[in-house]
mmCIF file of C-alpha atoms in Angstrom:
data_model
loop_
_atom_site.group_PDB
_atom_site.id
_atom_site.type_symbol
_atom_site.label_atom_id
_atom_site.label_comp_id
_atom_site.label_asym_id
_atom_site.label_seq_id
_atom_site.Cartn_x
_atom_site.Cartn_y
_atom_site.Cartn_z
ATOM 1 C CA MET A 2 107.838 75.948 95.887
ATOM 2 C CA VAL A 3 108.662 73.890 98.974
ATOM 3 C CA LYS A 4 112.259 73.497 97.823
ATOM 4 C CA LYS A 5 112.546 77.269 97.391
ATOM 5 C CA LEU A 6 111.189 77.860 100.896
ATOM 6 C CA LEU A 7 113.611 75.336 102.355
ATOM 7 C CA LYS A 8 116.462 76.959 100.476
ATOM 8 C CA TRP A 9 115.491 80.426 101.719
ATOM 9 C CA SER A 10 115.051 79.115 105.271
ATOM 10 C CA ALA A 11 118.459 77.467 105.195
ATOM 11 C CA GLY A 12 119.982 80.668 103.867
ATOM 12 C CA LEU A 13 118.356 82.789 106.563
ATOM 13 C CA LEU A 14 119.438 80.319 109.236
ATOM 14 C CA GLY A 15 122.975 80.454 107.911
ATOM 15 C CA LEU A 16 122.947 84.255 108.007
ATOM 16 C CA LEU A 17 121.593 84.201 111.560
ATOM 17 C CA VAL A 18 124.315 81.808 112.699
ATOM 18 C CA LEU A 19 126.918 83.979 110.991
ATOM 19 C CA ALA A 20 125.533 87.131 112.638
ATOM 20 C CA VAL A 21 125.554 85.519 116.090
ATOM 21 C CA GLY A 22 129.087 84.276 115.519
ATOM 22 C CA CYS A 23 130.235 87.739 114.471
ATOM 23 C CA LEU A 24 128.543 89.298 117.510
ATOM 24 C CA ILE A 25 130.256 86.864 119.871
ATOM 25 C CA ALA A 26 133.610 87.415 118.175
ATOM 26 C CA LEU A 27 133.200 91.193 118.483
ATOM 27 C CA ALA A 28 132.179 90.933 122.131
ATOM 28 C CA TRP A 29 135.135 88.641 122.854
ATOM 29 C CA TRP A 30 137.618 90.989 121.211
ATOM 30 C CA ARG A 31 136.190 94.149 122.798
ATOM 31 C CA SER A 32 135.968 92.642 126.293
ATOM 32 C CA ASN A 33 139.492 91.228 126.125
ATOM 33 C CA SER A 34 140.763 94.629 124.992
ATOM 34 C CA ALA A 35 139.030 96.305 127.938
ATOM 35 C CA LEU A 36 140.348 93.748 130.414
ATOM 36 C CA ASP A 37 143.892 93.946 129.018
ATOM 37 C CA GLN A 38 144.115 97.718 129.453
ATOM 38 C CA HIS A 39 146.463 99.020 132.176
ATOM 39 C CA TYR A 40 145.682 101.925 134.517
ATOM 40 C CA PRO A 41 147.836 103.980 136.899
ATOM 41 C CA PRO A 42 147.621 103.111 140.601
ATOM 42 C CA VAL A 43 145.242 104.978 142.869
ATOM 43 C CA GLN A 44 146.908 107.673 144.952
ATOM 44 C CA ALA A 45 146.044 107.527 148.644
ATOM 45 C CA GLN A 46 147.682 108.254 151.970
ATOM 46 C CA VAL A 47 146.436 105.430 154.173
ATOM 47 C CA ASP A 48 147.792 104.974 157.690
ATOM 48 C CA TRP A 49 148.177 101.221 157.469
ATOM 49 C CA ALA A 50 149.744 100.991 160.924
ATOM 50 C CA GLY A 51 146.619 102.540 162.434
ATOM 51 C CA GLY A 52 144.277 99.806 161.207
ATOM 52 C CA ASP A 53 141.882 98.407 163.818
ATOM 53 C CA LEU A 54 141.793 94.621 163.444
ATOM 54 C CA GLN A 55 138.493 94.154 165.293
ATOM 55 C CA ARG A 56 136.727 96.842 163.276
ATOM 56 C CA GLY A 57 138.271 95.381 160.127
ATOM 57 C CA GLU A 58 136.821 91.953 160.862
ATOM 58 C CA TYR A 59 133.402 93.537 161.383
ATOM 59 C CA LEU A 60 133.631 95.362 158.045
ATOM 60 C CA VAL A 61 134.765 92.268 156.156
ATOM 61 C CA ARG A 62 131.919 90.215 157.638
ATOM 62 C CA THR A 63 129.184 92.801 157.100
ATOM 63 C CA ARG A 64 130.167 94.293 153.746
ATOM 64 C CA GLY A 65 129.642 91.165 151.705
ATOM 65 C CA CYS A 66 133.167 89.801 151.213
ATOM 66 C CA ALA A 67 132.228 86.302 152.368
ATOM 67 C CA ASP A 68 129.163 86.193 150.105
ATOM 68 C CA CYS A 69 131.428 85.738 147.100
ATOM 69 C CA HIS A 70 134.812 84.778 148.552
ATOM 70 C CA GLY A 71 133.467 82.167 151.004
ATOM 71 C CA GLN A 72 133.170 82.127 154.782
ATOM 72 C CA ASP A 73 136.882 81.348 155.151
ATOM 73 C CA LEU A 74 137.664 83.771 152.285
ATOM 74 C CA SER A 75 139.356 81.000 150.300
ATOM 75 C CA GLY A 76 137.351 81.860 147.191
ATOM 76 C CA GLY A 77 134.118 80.743 145.600
ATOM 77 C CA VAL A 78 132.213 80.338 142.358
ATOM 78 C CA VAL A 79 129.832 83.280 142.017
ATOM 79 C CA ILE A 80 128.138 82.233 138.765
ATOM 80 C CA ASP A 81 128.363 78.785 137.190
ATOM 81 C CA ALA A 82 126.173 78.486 134.096
ATOM 82 C CA PRO A 83 127.262 77.280 130.640
ATOM 83 C CA PRO A 84 126.515 80.477 128.671
ATOM 84 C CA PHE A 85 128.062 82.579 131.434
ATOM 85 C CA GLY A 86 131.016 80.330 132.117
ATOM 86 C CA GLN A 87 132.399 80.337 135.637
ATOM 87 C CA LEU A 88 132.817 83.693 137.342
ATOM 88 C CA VAL A 89 135.079 83.084 140.311
ATOM 89 C CA ALA A 90 135.902 85.123 143.422
ATOM 90 C CA SER A 91 139.563 84.667 144.268
ATOM 91 C CA ASN A 92 141.172 83.177 147.361
ATOM 92 C CA LEU A 93 141.855 86.126 149.682
ATOM 93 C CA THR A 94 144.043 84.171 152.099
ATOM 94 C CA PRO A 95 147.857 84.139 151.817
ATOM 95 C CA VAL A 96 147.580 81.049 149.595
ATOM 96 C CA GLY A 97 145.798 83.132 146.981
ATOM 97 C CA VAL A 98 147.216 86.639 147.290
ATOM 98 C CA GLY A 99 150.514 86.375 149.143
ATOM 99 C CA ASP A 100 151.596 87.803 152.483
ATOM 100 C CA ASP A 101 151.865 91.524 151.720
ATOM 101 C CA TYR A 102 148.988 91.963 149.286
ATOM 102 C CA TYR A 103 146.635 94.229 151.195
ATOM 103 C CA GLN A 104 148.829 97.188 152.047
ATOM 104 C CA LYS A 105 150.104 97.204 148.482
ATOM 105 C CA HIS A 106 146.919 96.607 146.544
ATOM 106 C CA LEU A 107 143.702 96.998 148.584
ATOM 107 C CA VAL A 108 143.321 100.687 147.700
ATOM 108 C CA ASN A 109 143.571 99.845 143.992
ATOM 109 C CA VAL A 110 140.977 97.082 144.396
ATOM 110 C CA LEU A 111 138.418 99.173 146.294
ATOM 111 C CA ARG A 112 138.942 102.581 144.701
ATOM 112 C CA GLY A 113 140.174 101.674 141.243
ATOM 113 C CA GLY A 114 138.598 98.310 140.438
ATOM 114 C CA LEU A 115 142.116 97.107 139.622
ATOM 115 C CA ASP A 116 144.132 93.956 140.185
ATOM 116 C CA ARG A 117 147.770 93.832 141.253
ATOM 117 C CA ASN A 118 148.856 94.366 137.629
ATOM 118 C CA GLY A 119 146.824 97.539 137.179
ATOM 119 C CA GLN A 120 144.215 95.819 134.996
ATOM 120 C CA SER A 121 140.482 95.786 135.585
ATOM 121 C CA LEU A 122 139.032 93.212 137.911
ATOM 122 C CA ILE A 123 136.255 91.009 136.544
ATOM 123 C CA PHE A 124 132.737 91.320 138.027
ATOM 124 C CA MET A 125 134.100 92.664 141.314
ATOM 125 C CA PRO A 126 131.727 95.317 142.739
ATOM 126 C CA SER A 127 134.545 97.689 143.689
ATOM 127 C CA HIS A 128 132.250 100.660 143.076
ATOM 128 C CA ASP A 129 130.303 99.658 146.189
ATOM 129 C CA TYR A 130 133.353 100.336 148.356
ATOM 130 C CA MET A 131 135.106 103.290 146.779
ATOM 131 C CA THR A 132 133.811 105.878 149.264
ATOM 132 C CA MET A 133 135.095 103.970 152.285
ATOM 133 C CA THR A 134 137.265 106.135 154.496
ATOM 134 C CA ASP A 135 141.022 105.646 154.645
ATOM 135 C CA ALA A 136 140.539 104.356 158.185
ATOM 136 C CA GLU A 137 138.036 101.726 157.030
ATOM 137 C CA VAL A 138 140.387 100.557 154.289
ATOM 138 C CA ALA A 139 143.221 100.317 156.826
ATOM 139 C CA ASP A 140 140.954 98.414 159.228
ATOM 140 C CA MET A 141 140.019 95.878 156.553
ATOM 141 C CA ALA A 142 143.659 95.456 155.562
ATOM 142 C CA ALA A 143 144.647 94.907 159.195
ATOM 143 C CA TYR A 144 142.167 92.054 159.520
ATOM 144 C CA LEU A 145 142.679 90.502 156.086
ATOM 145 C CA SER A 146 146.426 90.401 156.690
ATOM 146 C CA THR A 147 145.853 88.124 159.691
ATOM 147 C CA ILE A 148 143.518 85.519 158.217
ATOM 148 C CA PRO A 149 145.023 82.029 158.072
ATOM 149 C CA ALA A 150 146.027 80.441 154.797
ATOM 150 C CA ALA A 151 143.279 78.220 153.406
ATOM 151 C CA GLU A 152 143.692 75.913 150.447
ATOM 152 C CA ASN A 153 140.748 75.596 148.079
ATOM 153 C CA PRO A 154 141.676 72.916 145.542
ATOM 154 C CA ALA A 155 138.126 72.818 144.172
ATOM 155 C CA LEU A 156 138.264 76.470 143.109
ATOM 156 C CA PRO A 157 138.250 76.580 139.294
ATOM 157 C CA PRO A 158 139.974 79.270 137.244
ATOM 158 C CA MET A 159 137.997 82.247 135.981
ATOM 159 C CA ASN A 160 136.262 81.332 132.731
ATOM 160 C CA VAL A 161 134.205 84.133 131.204
ATOM 161 C CA GLY A 162 131.751 82.696 128.693
ATOM 162 C CA PRO A 163 130.155 84.365 125.675
ATOM 163 C CA LEU A 164 126.921 85.581 127.296
ATOM 164 C CA PRO A 165 128.412 88.018 129.843
ATOM 165 C CA ARG A 166 130.687 89.377 127.116
ATOM 166 C CA VAL A 167 127.759 90.032 124.775
ATOM 167 C CA LEU A 168 125.666 91.526 127.586
ATOM 168 C CA TRP A 169 128.630 93.716 128.553
ATOM 169 C CA LEU A 170 128.920 94.892 124.948
ATOM 170 C CA PHE A 171 125.364 96.252 125.211
ATOM 171 C CA GLY A 172 125.905 97.735 128.672
ATOM 172 C CA ALA A 173 123.782 95.097 130.382
ATOM 173 C CA PHE A 174 126.382 93.313 132.540
ATOM 174 C CA PRO A 175 129.117 94.739 134.841
ATOM 175 C CA LEU A 176 131.919 92.529 133.537
ATOM 176 C CA VAL A 177 134.707 95.128 133.567
ATOM 177 C CA SER A 178 134.861 96.514 137.102
ATOM 178 C CA ARG A 179 136.951 99.551 136.210
ATOM 179 C CA GLU A 180 134.224 100.922 133.947
ATOM 180 C CA HIS A 181 131.836 101.241 136.895
ATOM 181 C CA MET A 182 134.163 103.333 139.043
ATOM 182 C CA ASP A 183 133.068 106.948 139.403
ATOM 183 C CA LEU A 184 136.507 108.464 139.874
ATOM 184 C CA SER A 185 134.966 111.856 140.629
ATOM 185 C CA LEU A 186 133.777 110.499 143.983
ATOM 186 C CA GLU A 187 135.997 111.277 146.935
ATOM 187 C CA PRO A 188 136.369 108.823 149.816
ATOM 188 C CA ALA A 189 134.556 109.944 152.935
ATOM 189 C CA GLN A 190 136.996 111.932 155.091
ATOM 190 C CA SER A 191 135.503 110.998 158.423
ATOM 191 C CA ILE A 192 132.354 109.338 159.647
ATOM 192 C CA VAL A 193 130.440 109.163 162.893
ATOM 193 C CA VAL A 194 129.048 105.691 163.538
ATOM 194 C CA GLU A 195 125.552 106.531 164.701
ATOM 195 C CA ALA A 196 121.913 105.829 163.894
ATOM 196 C CA SER A 197 121.543 108.688 161.437
ATOM 197 C CA ALA A 198 120.551 109.108 157.806
ATOM 198 C CA ASP A 199 123.997 110.540 157.051
ATOM 199 C CA TYR A 200 125.761 107.439 158.305
ATOM 200 C CA GLY A 201 123.140 105.272 156.609
ATOM 201 C CA ALA A 202 124.007 106.904 153.283
ATOM 202 C CA HIS A 203 127.613 105.850 153.817
ATOM 203 C CA VAL A 204 126.752 102.255 154.691
ATOM 204 C CA VAL A 205 124.177 101.815 151.932
ATOM 205 C CA SER A 206 126.792 102.351 149.213
ATOM 206 C CA MET A 207 127.323 98.584 149.313
ATOM 207 C CA CYS A 208 123.713 98.074 148.167
ATOM 208 C CA LYS A 209 123.966 100.072 144.945
ATOM 209 C CA GLY A 210 125.707 97.384 142.911
ATOM 210 C CA CYS A 211 122.468 95.393 142.824
ATOM 211 C CA HIS A 212 119.755 97.920 143.658
ATOM 212 C CA GLY A 213 121.039 100.639 141.315
ATOM 213 C CA GLY A 214 122.738 103.974 141.795
ATOM 214 C CA GLN A 215 119.525 105.588 143.083
ATOM 215 C CA LEU A 216 118.400 102.394 144.866
ATOM 216 C CA ALA A 217 115.347 102.142 142.599
ATOM 217 C CA GLY A 218 116.014 98.492 141.775
ATOM 218 C CA LEU A 219 116.608 96.978 138.363
ATOM 219 C CA THR A 220 114.329 95.767 135.584
ATOM 220 C CA SER A 221 116.395 92.631 134.965
ATOM 221 C CA PRO A 222 118.251 90.160 137.201
ATOM 222 C CA VAL A 223 121.905 90.630 138.140
ATOM 223 C CA ALA A 224 122.612 86.910 137.768
ATOM 224 C CA PRO A 225 120.834 83.860 136.300
ATOM 225 C CA ASP A 226 117.854 82.473 138.227
ATOM 226 C CA THR A 227 117.568 85.447 140.571
ATOM 227 C CA PRO A 228 114.767 88.013 140.974
ATOM 228 C CA ASN A 229 115.027 91.615 139.861
ATOM 229 C CA PRO A 230 116.594 93.660 142.692
ATOM 230 C CA ALA A 231 113.888 95.523 144.588
ATOM 231 C CA ASN A 232 113.104 99.222 144.467
ATOM 232 C CA LEU A 233 114.141 100.554 147.901
ATOM 233 C CA THR A 234 112.610 104.017 147.434
ATOM 234 C CA PRO A 235 109.212 104.920 148.972
ATOM 235 C CA THR A 236 107.344 103.714 145.870
ATOM 236 C CA GLY A 237 108.935 100.264 146.035
ATOM 237 C CA SER A 238 108.054 97.072 147.851
ATOM 238 C CA MET A 239 108.905 98.566 151.263
ATOM 239 C CA ALA A 240 106.433 101.441 150.892
ATOM 240 C CA ASN A 241 104.262 100.312 153.806
ATOM 241 C CA TRP A 242 106.932 98.751 155.978
ATOM 242 C CA SER A 243 107.624 99.848 159.523
ATOM 243 C CA GLU A 244 111.095 100.079 161.011
ATOM 244 C CA GLN A 245 110.440 96.795 162.820
ATOM 245 C CA ASP A 246 109.460 95.177 159.498
ATOM 246 C CA PHE A 247 112.800 96.292 158.089
ATOM 247 C CA PHE A 248 114.706 94.885 161.053
ATOM 248 C CA THR A 249 112.883 91.557 160.713
ATOM 249 C CA ALA A 250 113.707 91.412 157.006
ATOM 250 C CA MET A 251 117.383 92.164 157.612
ATOM 251 C CA ARG A 252 117.731 89.850 160.618
ATOM 252 C CA GLU A 253 115.522 86.936 159.546
ATOM 253 C CA GLY A 254 115.100 87.291 155.779
ATOM 254 C CA ARG A 255 111.329 87.520 156.156
ATOM 255 C CA ARG A 256 108.931 90.121 154.728
ATOM 256 C CA PRO A 257 105.902 91.436 156.662
ATOM 257 C CA ASP A 258 103.623 89.039 154.742
ATOM 258 C CA GLY A 259 105.718 86.088 155.916
ATOM 259 C CA SER A 260 107.355 85.370 152.557
ATOM 260 C CA GLN A 261 111.048 84.592 152.509
ATOM 261 C CA ILE A 262 113.570 86.897 150.834
ATOM 262 C CA ASN A 263 115.622 85.252 148.090
ATOM 263 C CA GLU A 264 119.087 84.459 149.446
ATOM 264 C CA PHE A 265 120.738 86.209 146.518
ATOM 265 C CA MET A 266 119.896 89.272 148.591
ATOM 266 C CA PRO A 267 122.618 88.845 151.250
ATOM 267 C CA TRP A 268 120.384 89.370 154.264
ATOM 268 C CA LYS A 269 122.436 86.845 156.264
ATOM 269 C CA THR A 270 125.409 89.163 155.850
ATOM 270 C CA VAL A 271 123.368 92.249 156.707
ATOM 271 C CA SER A 272 121.989 90.421 159.755
ATOM 272 C CA GLN A 273 125.473 90.613 161.282
ATOM 273 C CA MET A 274 125.350 94.416 161.267
ATOM 274 C CA SER A 275 124.786 96.247 164.518
ATOM 275 C CA ASP A 276 121.388 97.688 165.393
ATOM 276 C CA VAL A 277 122.934 101.117 164.887
ATOM 277 C CA GLU A 278 123.886 100.375 161.274
ATOM 278 C CA ILE A 279 120.599 98.721 160.326
ATOM 279 C CA ARG A 280 118.658 101.633 161.806
ATOM 280 C CA ALA A 281 120.939 104.099 160.006
ATOM 281 C CA ILE A 282 120.183 102.362 156.700
ATOM 282 C CA TRP A 283 116.452 102.513 157.433
ATOM 283 C CA LEU A 284 116.618 106.212 158.279
ATOM 284 C CA TYR A 285 118.487 106.953 155.072
ATOM 285 C CA LEU A 286 116.085 104.945 152.900
ATOM 286 C CA ARG A 287 113.209 106.991 154.334
ATOM 287 C CA THR A 288 114.815 110.144 152.904
ATOM 288 C CA LEU A 289 114.954 108.879 149.313
ATOM 289 C CA PRO A 290 112.659 110.487 146.740
ATOM 290 C CA PRO A 291 110.081 108.180 145.122
ATOM 291 C CA ARG A 292 111.247 106.522 141.916
ATOM 292 C CA ALA A 293 109.831 103.968 139.521
ATOM 293 C CA GLN A 294 111.384 100.506 139.348
ATOM 294 C CA GLY A 295 114.725 100.779 137.565
ATOM 295 C CA GLU A 296 114.729 104.603 137.473
ATOM 296 C CA ASN A 297 118.368 105.080 138.444
ATOM 297 C CA GLY A 298 119.394 107.818 136.021
#
């Protein structure tokens, strides 16, 4: 009897291993196929010569570029965990992208989720930036084109492991950036930088990659060893916050109860925003309808 049980157990274990192997192989093949696909370039009429370098530096510093690409923009490892592999943000200086990259390719990156070859970027939250105005894109390009070359010999190559591929297969991980681009969205035509809910709606687009399309948070982490992104609607954790509480959280990373906000939430980046922008975000969040955690449909 014991021998039979052992035999059955070994057989079931073998089938399980085979099933997992087949799942990984399928995920590998499907993800490679998606990443190998080519797309046409994004059509845009950007006045590159009109880019404002100072405004561009502000946008680069406050829209999260340095969180992944490093303070000197020479690249960084975003996720480094054996099942995930190493998900790497590239070197954005001339060492990594060349001298004329931005005017040629920045529109495709931000509005198409595409690399210089017309293929999907990997784990790049391009969808957070696709409604930026032409002027904002030109401003960012103006600044990025001036940053000094910075070597980063410690930067490893991109190495996508099996877990993000399997999660992607089930729609649980944003591996293929192109798939998250809503191409029906039009870039904002013009904006007025002011403390208003309308401007806040424009700025807060950068928050949706983690907090969800309706800003209701997520029911699972975005990356290993991080908390679930918070629900920013009136039923979420900020339900009883005042405007000053929000400013303190964004400037100091501290909640009203004194607890510290996890640094995966890039409050240090947001802290560099002007008072006008932080207040605009607050005003917009106050207009959101109540939603349950993760209710982003």
